[in-house]
Amino acid sequence: MNNRIKEPDLKLINMESVEVEQIQWLLYPFIPYGKVTIIQGDPGEGKTTMVLQIIAKLTRGEKFLPDCSGNGEELLKEAEPVNVIYQTAEDGLGDTIKPRLVEAGADCSRVLVIDDGEQPLTMLDSRLEEAIVQTQARLIVLDPIQGFLGAEVDMHRANEIRPLMKRVSVLAEKHHCAIILIGHMNKNSSGKSSYRGLGSIDFQAAARSVLVVGRIKNEPEIRVVCHVKSSLAPEGKSIAFRLDKDNGFEWIGEYDIGADDLLNGDSRGQKTREAKAFLQEILADGQVMQSEVVEEAESRGIKSKTLWNAKTALNIQSVKVGKQWAWVLPEE
């Protein structure tokens, strides 16, 4: 009896016959359709809250970010509302997720959850694809990814992570939906974003886009999203949002800080603090023409966007003087 395993037949794909496909975006250049995106950060940094805000706008077909792409492209044009599958392994649906969605203005009828009360859902579970087909969801979120690996999977072993990431990557491409995996970062003290990601490098290798969320050290209500991997487009500029118990969630816009600085407590937000100090100094004696402020800022190495972020944070007013604009500090 011959027990030899039959070798697979050789099949070649000639690149001449492959058609070029245009990448489509849920959120340019951060979240592509048909691919996997990872959003990671330390616990309590606002990852889930931010994603729920995005989900709320998607269910309403509304634009949800200022144009921070750097090239004039709209990050999300107003479009038809879409269905979303949101799976959480940490937060209660009734006491945490639903209140956040309602506060964000979501159409909750378009947010679906796979009931895994009797059997935990994993990334290899057939119910995931069944739900995508049944709901025609354009976005699937697994929060956190560690809760959907399966009890026997070691997240630090590439041979165990690779088939899981392959599975969700195939689902995203097959059904042309965006899949977001939310993950907690490890405790590596180096602060380098590349060393603080999820366990196996195969997580980030399979994802086409990786984002890091963190808070500014001396302004804890301000959180920043930094692009640390972008395989399909130029990396997007960092974007900040404000999150506090009194005023809730609010997008701020571009923020001049990189992922490594964001994760390094010694230098978080230093550039913005320096820009604020500069503005308070130059405007201390009254209004100054905007052109003079910008010119002096450039001479000190302060980037334009950092200057405008600081202007907004200090609530500096623009006053028309003839045909030009002047800046003035708000009255005490």
mmCIF file of C-alpha atoms in Angstrom:
data_model
loop_
_atom_site.group_PDB
_atom_site.id
_atom_site.type_symbol
_atom_site.label_atom_id
_atom_site.label_comp_id
_atom_site.label_asym_id
_atom_site.label_seq_id
_atom_site.Cartn_x
_atom_site.Cartn_y
_atom_site.Cartn_z
ATOM 1 C CA MET A 1 0.000 0.000 0.000
ATOM 2 C CA ASN A 2 1.377 3.373 -1.054
ATOM 3 C CA ASN A 3 0.840 6.025 1.650
ATOM 4 C CA ARG A 4 2.860 8.662 -0.133
ATOM 5 C CA ILE A 5 1.101 12.052 -0.196
ATOM 6 C CA LYS A 6 0.419 13.205 -3.726
ATOM 7 C CA GLU A 7 2.382 16.297 -4.671
ATOM 8 C CA PRO A 8 0.200 19.231 -5.798
ATOM 9 C CA ASP A 9 0.076 20.018 -9.521
ATOM 10 C CA LEU A 10 2.165 22.979 -10.587
ATOM 11 C CA LYS A 11 0.113 26.065 -11.489
ATOM 12 C CA LEU A 12 1.745 29.254 -12.690
ATOM 13 C CA ILE A 13 0.220 32.732 -12.812
ATOM 14 C CA ASN A 14 1.539 34.910 -15.605
ATOM 15 C CA MET A 15 1.652 38.521 -14.398
ATOM 16 C CA GLU A 16 0.696 39.665 -17.890
ATOM 17 C CA SER A 17 -2.782 38.266 -17.240
ATOM 18 C CA VAL A 18 -3.200 39.910 -13.819
ATOM 19 C CA GLU A 19 -5.404 43.003 -13.860
ATOM 20 C CA VAL A 20 -4.340 46.045 -11.872
ATOM 21 C CA GLU A 21 -6.823 46.791 -9.083
ATOM 22 C CA GLN A 22 -7.450 50.209 -7.569
ATOM 23 C CA ILE A 23 -7.273 50.313 -3.761
ATOM 24 C CA GLN A 24 -10.456 51.671 -2.198
ATOM 25 C CA TRP A 25 -10.479 53.291 1.198
ATOM 26 C CA LEU A 26 -12.784 53.434 4.153
ATOM 27 C CA LEU A 27 -10.458 56.107 5.547
ATOM 28 C CA TYR A 28 -7.544 57.295 3.409
ATOM 29 C CA PRO A 29 -4.698 56.573 4.043
ATOM 30 C CA PHE A 30 -5.388 54.739 7.291
ATOM 31 C CA ILE A 31 -8.034 52.048 6.712
ATOM 32 C CA PRO A 32 -8.266 50.291 3.310
ATOM 33 C CA TYR A 33 -11.152 48.150 2.125
ATOM 34 C CA GLY A 34 -10.312 44.520 1.395
ATOM 35 C CA LYS A 35 -7.399 44.523 3.860
ATOM 36 C CA VAL A 36 -6.590 44.171 7.562
ATOM 37 C CA THR A 37 -5.774 47.185 9.748
ATOM 38 C CA ILE A 38 -4.361 46.947 13.272
ATOM 39 C CA ILE A 39 -5.048 49.656 15.869
ATOM 40 C CA GLN A 40 -2.969 49.215 19.014
ATOM 41 C CA GLY A 41 -2.149 51.056 22.197
ATOM 42 C CA ASP A 42 -1.971 50.732 25.949
ATOM 43 C CA PRO A 43 -5.198 49.998 27.852
ATOM 44 C CA GLY A 44 -7.320 53.076 28.532
ATOM 45 C CA GLU A 45 -5.882 55.208 25.727
ATOM 46 C CA GLY A 46 -9.191 55.537 23.869
ATOM 47 C CA LYS A 47 -8.805 52.961 21.080
ATOM 48 C CA THR A 48 -12.285 51.509 21.467
ATOM 49 C CA THR A 49 -13.927 54.902 21.962
ATOM 50 C CA MET A 50 -12.292 56.208 18.783
ATOM 51 C CA VAL A 51 -13.352 53.162 16.743
ATOM 52 C CA LEU A 52 -16.927 53.418 18.036
ATOM 53 C CA GLN A 53 -16.973 57.063 16.916
ATOM 54 C CA ILE A 54 -15.920 55.948 13.438
ATOM 55 C CA ILE A 55 -18.558 53.191 13.461
ATOM 56 C CA ALA A 56 -21.254 55.703 14.443
ATOM 57 C CA LYS A 57 -20.473 57.931 11.455
ATOM 58 C CA LEU A 58 -20.335 54.963 9.077
ATOM 59 C CA THR A 59 -23.810 53.848 10.119
ATOM 60 C CA ARG A 60 -25.068 57.346 9.300
ATOM 61 C CA GLY A 61 -23.067 57.732 6.096
ATOM 62 C CA GLU A 62 -21.380 60.836 7.511
ATOM 63 C CA LYS A 63 -17.866 62.209 7.148
ATOM 64 C CA PHE A 64 -16.035 61.746 10.422
ATOM 65 C CA LEU A 65 -12.611 63.396 10.166
ATOM 66 C CA PRO A 66 -11.106 66.681 9.014
ATOM 67 C CA ASP A 67 -8.941 66.396 5.894
ATOM 68 C CA CYS A 68 -5.584 65.454 7.352
ATOM 69 C CA SER A 69 -4.377 63.394 4.405
ATOM 70 C CA GLY A 70 -1.895 66.080 3.392
ATOM 71 C CA ASN A 71 -2.831 65.949 -0.280
ATOM 72 C CA GLY A 72 -6.352 67.327 -0.366
ATOM 73 C CA GLU A 73 -8.156 63.990 -0.549
ATOM 74 C CA GLU A 74 -11.268 63.697 1.551
ATOM 75 C CA LEU A 75 -10.859 61.028 4.181
ATOM 76 C CA LEU A 76 -14.470 59.983 3.937
ATOM 77 C CA LYS A 77 -17.043 61.502 1.653
ATOM 78 C CA GLU A 78 -20.634 61.390 2.788
ATOM 79 C CA ALA A 79 -21.987 58.123 1.448
ATOM 80 C CA GLU A 80 -24.662 55.512 1.976
ATOM 81 C CA PRO A 81 -24.882 54.188 5.558
ATOM 82 C CA VAL A 82 -23.253 50.783 6.002
ATOM 83 C CA ASN A 83 -23.569 47.808 8.336
ATOM 84 C CA VAL A 84 -20.799 47.022 10.810
ATOM 85 C CA ILE A 85 -19.947 43.868 12.751
ATOM 86 C CA TYR A 86 -18.425 44.715 16.124
ATOM 87 C CA GLN A 87 -17.133 41.961 18.407
ATOM 88 C CA THR A 88 -15.834 42.711 21.879
ATOM 89 C CA ALA A 89 -14.302 40.291 24.333
ATOM 90 C CA GLU A 90 -13.883 42.817 27.142
ATOM 91 C CA ASP A 91 -16.798 45.265 27.426
ATOM 92 C CA GLY A 92 -20.473 44.644 28.148
ATOM 93 C CA LEU A 93 -22.842 45.357 25.276
ATOM 94 C CA GLY A 94 -25.607 46.896 27.391
ATOM 95 C CA ASP A 95 -23.626 48.861 29.959
ATOM 96 C CA THR A 96 -20.655 50.021 27.862
ATOM 97 C CA ILE A 97 -20.855 49.570 24.088
ATOM 98 C CA LYS A 98 -24.490 50.573 23.501
ATOM 99 C CA PRO A 99 -24.233 53.781 25.612
ATOM 100 C CA ARG A 100 -21.084 54.803 23.733
ATOM 101 C CA LEU A 101 -22.721 54.183 20.363
ATOM 102 C CA VAL A 102 -25.800 56.152 21.375
ATOM 103 C CA GLU A 103 -23.659 59.038 22.633
ATOM 104 C CA ALA A 104 -21.768 59.012 19.327
ATOM 105 C CA GLY A 105 -25.051 59.217 17.383
ATOM 106 C CA ALA A 106 -24.872 55.764 15.784
ATOM 107 C CA ASP A 107 -27.719 54.065 13.983
ATOM 108 C CA CYS A 108 -27.585 51.048 16.273
ATOM 109 C CA SER A 109 -29.748 48.992 13.909
ATOM 110 C CA ARG A 110 -26.699 48.817 11.620
ATOM 111 C CA VAL A 111 -24.304 47.539 14.302
ATOM 112 C CA LEU A 112 -24.405 43.748 14.520
ATOM 113 C CA VAL A 113 -22.792 41.393 17.036
ATOM 114 C CA ILE A 114 -22.301 37.644 16.617
ATOM 115 C CA ASP A 115 -23.787 35.940 19.674
ATOM 116 C CA ASP A 116 -20.924 33.820 20.989
ATOM 117 C CA GLY A 117 -22.368 33.193 24.433
ATOM 118 C CA GLU A 118 -22.445 29.421 23.975
ATOM 119 C CA GLN A 119 -19.239 29.079 21.981
ATOM 120 C CA PRO A 120 -16.495 31.736 21.921
ATOM 121 C CA LEU A 121 -15.793 33.241 18.514
ATOM 122 C CA THR A 122 -12.308 32.888 17.022
ATOM 123 C CA MET A 123 -10.654 34.263 13.906
ATOM 124 C CA LEU A 124 -10.970 30.824 12.269
ATOM 125 C CA ASP A 125 -14.685 30.548 13.099
ATOM 126 C CA SER A 126 -16.962 29.992 10.079
ATOM 127 C CA ARG A 127 -19.602 32.207 11.729
ATOM 128 C CA LEU A 128 -17.456 35.243 10.940
ATOM 129 C CA GLU A 129 -17.813 34.775 7.191
ATOM 130 C CA GLU A 130 -21.470 33.775 7.530
ATOM 131 C CA ALA A 131 -22.173 37.032 9.348
ATOM 132 C CA ILE A 132 -20.358 39.089 6.692
ATOM 133 C CA VAL A 133 -22.402 37.464 3.941
ATOM 134 C CA GLN A 134 -25.705 37.802 5.796
ATOM 135 C CA THR A 135 -25.245 41.429 6.860
ATOM 136 C CA GLN A 136 -23.178 42.723 3.906
ATOM 137 C CA ALA A 137 -21.051 44.509 6.502
ATOM 138 C CA ARG A 138 -18.338 46.826 5.164
ATOM 139 C CA LEU A 139 -16.415 46.950 8.437
ATOM 140 C CA ILE A 140 -15.615 44.163 10.920
ATOM 141 C CA VAL A 141 -13.949 44.946 14.254
ATOM 142 C CA LEU A 142 -12.431 42.411 16.679
ATOM 143 C CA ASP A 143 -11.729 44.109 20.020
ATOM 144 C CA PRO A 144 -9.253 43.085 21.337
ATOM 145 C CA ILE A 145 -7.586 40.664 18.975
ATOM 146 C CA GLN A 146 -6.212 38.696 21.937
ATOM 147 C CA GLY A 147 -9.776 37.645 22.770
ATOM 148 C CA PHE A 148 -10.334 35.956 19.394
ATOM 149 C CA LEU A 149 -7.195 33.885 18.930
ATOM 150 C CA GLY A 150 -8.521 30.741 20.585
ATOM 151 C CA ALA A 151 -7.581 29.232 23.929
ATOM 152 C CA GLU A 152 -4.780 27.067 22.556
ATOM 153 C CA VAL A 153 -3.055 29.718 20.419
ATOM 154 C CA ASP A 154 0.221 31.289 21.565
ATOM 155 C CA MET A 155 0.277 34.808 20.134
ATOM 156 C CA HIS A 156 4.092 34.829 20.178
ATOM 157 C CA ARG A 157 4.434 31.823 17.849
ATOM 158 C CA ALA A 158 4.524 32.733 14.171
ATOM 159 C CA ASN A 159 3.379 29.283 13.027
ATOM 160 C CA GLU A 160 0.216 29.648 15.144
ATOM 161 C CA ILE A 161 -0.544 33.285 14.261
ATOM 162 C CA ARG A 162 0.132 33.028 10.520
ATOM 163 C CA PRO A 163 -2.949 30.912 9.616
ATOM 164 C CA LEU A 164 -5.232 33.167 11.690
ATOM 165 C CA MET A 165 -4.005 36.334 9.988
ATOM 166 C CA LYS A 166 -4.167 34.609 6.617
ATOM 167 C CA ARG A 167 -7.789 33.693 7.305
ATOM 168 C CA VAL A 168 -8.967 37.227 8.136
ATOM 169 C CA SER A 169 -6.912 38.683 5.276
ATOM 170 C CA VAL A 170 -8.649 36.343 2.833
ATOM 171 C CA LEU A 171 -12.068 37.266 4.280
ATOM 172 C CA ALA A 172 -11.354 40.987 3.893
ATOM 173 C CA GLU A 173 -10.254 40.589 0.279
ATOM 174 C CA LYS A 174 -12.980 38.103 -0.682
ATOM 175 C CA HIS A 175 -15.830 40.268 0.637
ATOM 176 C CA HIS A 176 -14.123 43.637 0.027
ATOM 177 C CA CYS A 177 -14.668 44.786 3.589
ATOM 178 C CA ALA A 178 -12.316 46.474 6.035
ATOM 179 C CA ILE A 179 -11.236 44.427 9.042
ATOM 180 C CA ILE A 180 -9.865 46.215 12.111
ATOM 181 C CA LEU A 181 -8.041 44.290 14.830
ATOM 182 C CA ILE A 182 -7.659 46.234 18.074
ATOM 183 C CA GLY A 183 -4.783 45.169 20.298
ATOM 184 C CA HIS A 184 -3.044 46.040 23.555
ATOM 185 C CA MET A 185 0.665 46.818 23.336
ATOM 186 C CA ASN A 186 3.282 44.923 25.275
ATOM 187 C CA LYS A 187 5.306 46.414 28.134
ATOM 188 C CA ASN A 188 8.634 46.764 26.311
ATOM 189 C CA SER A 189 10.309 49.715 28.023
ATOM 190 C CA SER A 190 12.230 50.892 24.963
ATOM 191 C CA GLY A 191 9.256 52.964 23.832
ATOM 192 C CA LYS A 192 9.925 52.039 20.206
ATOM 193 C CA SER A 193 6.575 51.409 18.505
ATOM 194 C CA SER A 194 8.055 48.593 16.422
ATOM 195 C CA TYR A 195 8.977 46.691 19.605
ATOM 196 C CA ARG A 196 5.747 47.264 21.492
ATOM 197 C CA GLY A 197 3.246 45.761 19.083
ATOM 198 C CA LEU A 198 1.328 42.515 19.395
ATOM 199 C CA GLY A 199 3.157 39.224 20.004
ATOM 200 C CA SER A 200 4.352 37.631 16.765
ATOM 201 C CA ILE A 201 5.693 39.849 13.988
ATOM 202 C CA ASP A 202 3.210 38.054 11.728
ATOM 203 C CA PHE A 203 0.426 40.264 13.102
ATOM 204 C CA GLN A 204 1.972 43.395 11.633
ATOM 205 C CA ALA A 205 3.334 41.546 8.595
ATOM 206 C CA ALA A 206 -0.171 40.539 7.509
ATOM 207 C CA ALA A 207 -1.749 43.930 8.199
ATOM 208 C CA ARG A 208 -1.559 46.535 5.441
ATOM 209 C CA SER A 209 -1.930 49.405 7.898
ATOM 210 C CA VAL A 210 -0.927 49.714 11.555
ATOM 211 C CA LEU A 211 -1.938 52.586 13.842
ATOM 212 C CA VAL A 212 -0.853 53.443 17.381
ATOM 213 C CA VAL A 213 -3.039 55.388 19.833
ATOM 214 C CA GLY A 214 -1.520 57.140 22.852
ATOM 215 C CA ARG A 215 -1.989 60.133 25.106
ATOM 216 C CA ILE A 216 0.075 63.286 25.485
ATOM 217 C CA LYS A 217 1.861 63.113 28.832
ATOM 218 C CA ASN A 218 1.099 66.559 30.259
ATOM 219 C CA GLU A 219 -2.246 66.888 28.468
ATOM 220 C CA PRO A 220 -3.882 63.536 29.262
ATOM 221 C CA GLU A 221 -7.193 64.494 27.675
ATOM 222 C CA ILE A 222 -5.455 64.688 24.280
ATOM 223 C CA ARG A 223 -4.863 61.383 22.478
ATOM 224 C CA VAL A 224 -3.040 60.971 19.176
ATOM 225 C CA VAL A 225 -3.312 58.392 16.380
ATOM 226 C CA CYS A 226 0.014 57.734 14.622
ATOM 227 C CA HIS A 227 0.589 55.738 11.439
ATOM 228 C CA VAL A 228 3.443 53.245 11.952
ATOM 229 C CA LYS A 229 2.940 51.047 8.879
ATOM 230 C CA SER A 230 1.347 51.844 5.537
ATOM 231 C CA SER A 231 1.827 49.371 2.689
ATOM 232 C CA LEU A 232 -0.689 50.857 0.249
ATOM 233 C CA ALA A 233 -0.234 54.631 0.519
ATOM 234 C CA PRO A 234 2.104 57.221 2.035
ATOM 235 C CA GLU A 235 1.869 57.270 5.826
ATOM 236 C CA GLY A 236 -0.831 59.602 7.078
ATOM 237 C CA LYS A 237 -0.042 62.498 9.392
ATOM 238 C CA SER A 238 -0.766 62.009 13.076
ATOM 239 C CA ILE A 239 -4.281 63.025 14.147
ATOM 240 C CA ALA A 240 -5.364 64.046 17.633
ATOM 241 C CA PHE A 241 -8.652 63.807 19.483
ATOM 242 C CA ARG A 242 -9.756 65.086 22.858
ATOM 243 C CA LEU A 243 -11.364 62.702 25.317
ATOM 244 C CA ASP A 244 -12.549 63.815 28.749
ATOM 245 C CA LYS A 245 -15.401 62.956 31.068
ATOM 246 C CA ASP A 246 -17.007 66.407 30.885
ATOM 247 C CA ASN A 247 -17.038 67.064 27.121
ATOM 248 C CA GLY A 248 -16.742 63.551 25.724
ATOM 249 C CA PHE A 249 -15.042 62.921 22.361
ATOM 250 C CA GLU A 250 -13.866 65.573 19.905
ATOM 251 C CA TRP A 251 -11.552 65.386 16.883
ATOM 252 C CA ILE A 252 -8.823 68.062 16.986
ATOM 253 C CA GLY A 253 -6.915 67.523 13.732
ATOM 254 C CA GLU A 254 -3.274 67.072 12.777
ATOM 255 C CA TYR A 255 -0.749 66.849 15.602
ATOM 256 C CA ASP A 256 3.001 67.117 15.103
ATOM 257 C CA ILE A 257 4.304 64.028 16.894
ATOM 258 C CA GLY A 258 5.565 60.615 15.793
ATOM 259 C CA ALA A 259 4.741 57.204 17.235
ATOM 260 C CA ASP A 260 8.032 56.752 19.066
ATOM 261 C CA ASP A 261 7.801 60.203 20.674
ATOM 262 C CA LEU A 262 4.198 59.496 21.597
ATOM 263 C CA LEU A 263 5.203 56.320 23.412
ATOM 264 C CA ASN A 264 8.222 57.943 25.060
ATOM 265 C CA GLY A 265 7.083 59.822 28.169
ATOM 266 C CA ASP A 266 10.090 62.154 28.141
ATOM 267 C CA SER A 267 9.211 63.816 24.843
ATOM 268 C CA ARG A 268 5.471 63.531 24.309
ATOM 269 C CA GLY A 269 3.982 66.751 23.010
ATOM 270 C CA GLN A 270 7.224 68.696 23.422
ATOM 271 C CA LYS A 271 6.929 70.372 20.010
ATOM 272 C CA THR A 272 3.405 71.605 20.703
ATOM 273 C CA ARG A 273 4.369 72.873 24.155
ATOM 274 C CA GLU A 274 7.259 74.817 22.626
ATOM 275 C CA ALA A 275 4.911 76.333 20.029
ATOM 276 C CA LYS A 276 2.470 77.397 22.767
ATOM 277 C CA ALA A 277 5.263 79.035 24.749
ATOM 278 C CA PHE A 278 6.416 80.870 21.601
ATOM 279 C CA LEU A 279 2.923 82.237 20.889
ATOM 280 C CA GLN A 280 2.417 83.392 24.463
ATOM 281 C CA GLU A 281 5.772 85.153 24.266
ATOM 282 C CA ILE A 282 5.335 86.891 20.917
ATOM 283 C CA LEU A 283 1.742 87.964 21.634
ATOM 284 C CA ALA A 284 2.330 89.012 25.234
ATOM 285 C CA ASP A 285 2.235 92.741 24.410
ATOM 286 C CA GLY A 286 -0.768 92.613 22.100
ATOM 287 C CA GLN A 287 -1.730 91.677 18.559
ATOM 288 C CA VAL A 288 0.929 90.806 15.985
ATOM 289 C CA MET A 289 0.471 90.409 12.257
ATOM 290 C CA GLN A 290 0.006 86.783 11.257
ATOM 291 C CA SER A 291 2.784 86.988 8.649
ATOM 292 C CA GLU A 292 5.250 88.113 11.318
ATOM 293 C CA VAL A 293 4.211 85.297 13.662
ATOM 294 C CA VAL A 294 4.587 82.670 10.937
ATOM 295 C CA GLU A 295 7.955 84.027 9.797
ATOM 296 C CA GLU A 296 9.354 84.068 13.335
ATOM 297 C CA ALA A 297 7.991 80.557 14.005
ATOM 298 C CA GLU A 298 9.749 79.253 10.893
ATOM 299 C CA SER A 299 13.006 80.824 12.015
ATOM 300 C CA ARG A 300 12.687 78.876 15.292
ATOM 301 C CA GLY A 301 12.027 75.595 13.500
ATOM 302 C CA ILE A 302 8.336 75.387 14.423
ATOM 303 C CA LYS A 303 6.352 73.630 11.729
ATOM 304 C CA SER A 304 3.251 75.312 10.317
ATOM 305 C CA LYS A 305 0.789 72.656 11.506
ATOM 306 C CA THR A 306 2.317 72.626 14.985
ATOM 307 C CA LEU A 307 1.907 76.411 15.125
ATOM 308 C CA TRP A 308 -1.753 76.225 14.128
ATOM 309 C CA ASN A 309 -2.430 73.407 16.597
ATOM 310 C CA ALA A 310 -0.947 75.582 19.354
ATOM 311 C CA LYS A 311 -3.019 78.572 18.173
ATOM 312 C CA THR A 312 -6.195 76.506 18.448
ATOM 313 C CA ALA A 313 -5.252 75.083 21.842
ATOM 314 C CA LEU A 314 -4.634 78.605 23.237
ATOM 315 C CA ASN A 315 -7.834 79.937 21.652
ATOM 316 C CA ILE A 316 -5.851 82.709 19.943
ATOM 317 C CA GLN A 317 -8.112 85.011 17.922
ATOM 318 C CA SER A 318 -7.588 86.203 14.332
ATOM 319 C CA VAL A 319 -8.406 89.897 13.814
ATOM 320 C CA LYS A 320 -8.690 91.619 10.432
ATOM 321 C CA VAL A 321 -6.384 94.641 10.154
ATOM 322 C CA GLY A 322 -6.898 96.310 6.803
ATOM 323 C CA LYS A 323 -6.372 93.569 4.242
ATOM 324 C CA GLN A 324 -4.291 91.375 6.555
ATOM 325 C CA TRP A 325 -4.822 89.252 9.641
ATOM 326 C CA ALA A 326 -3.337 89.670 13.091
ATOM 327 C CA TRP A 327 -3.258 87.231 16.008
ATOM 328 C CA VAL A 328 -4.143 88.202 19.559
ATOM 329 C CA LEU A 329 -4.338 86.277 22.821
ATOM 330 C CA PRO A 330 -7.843 85.884 24.282
ATOM 331 C CA GLU A 331 -8.812 88.227 27.089
ATOM 332 C CA GLU A 332 -8.389 86.817 30.587
#
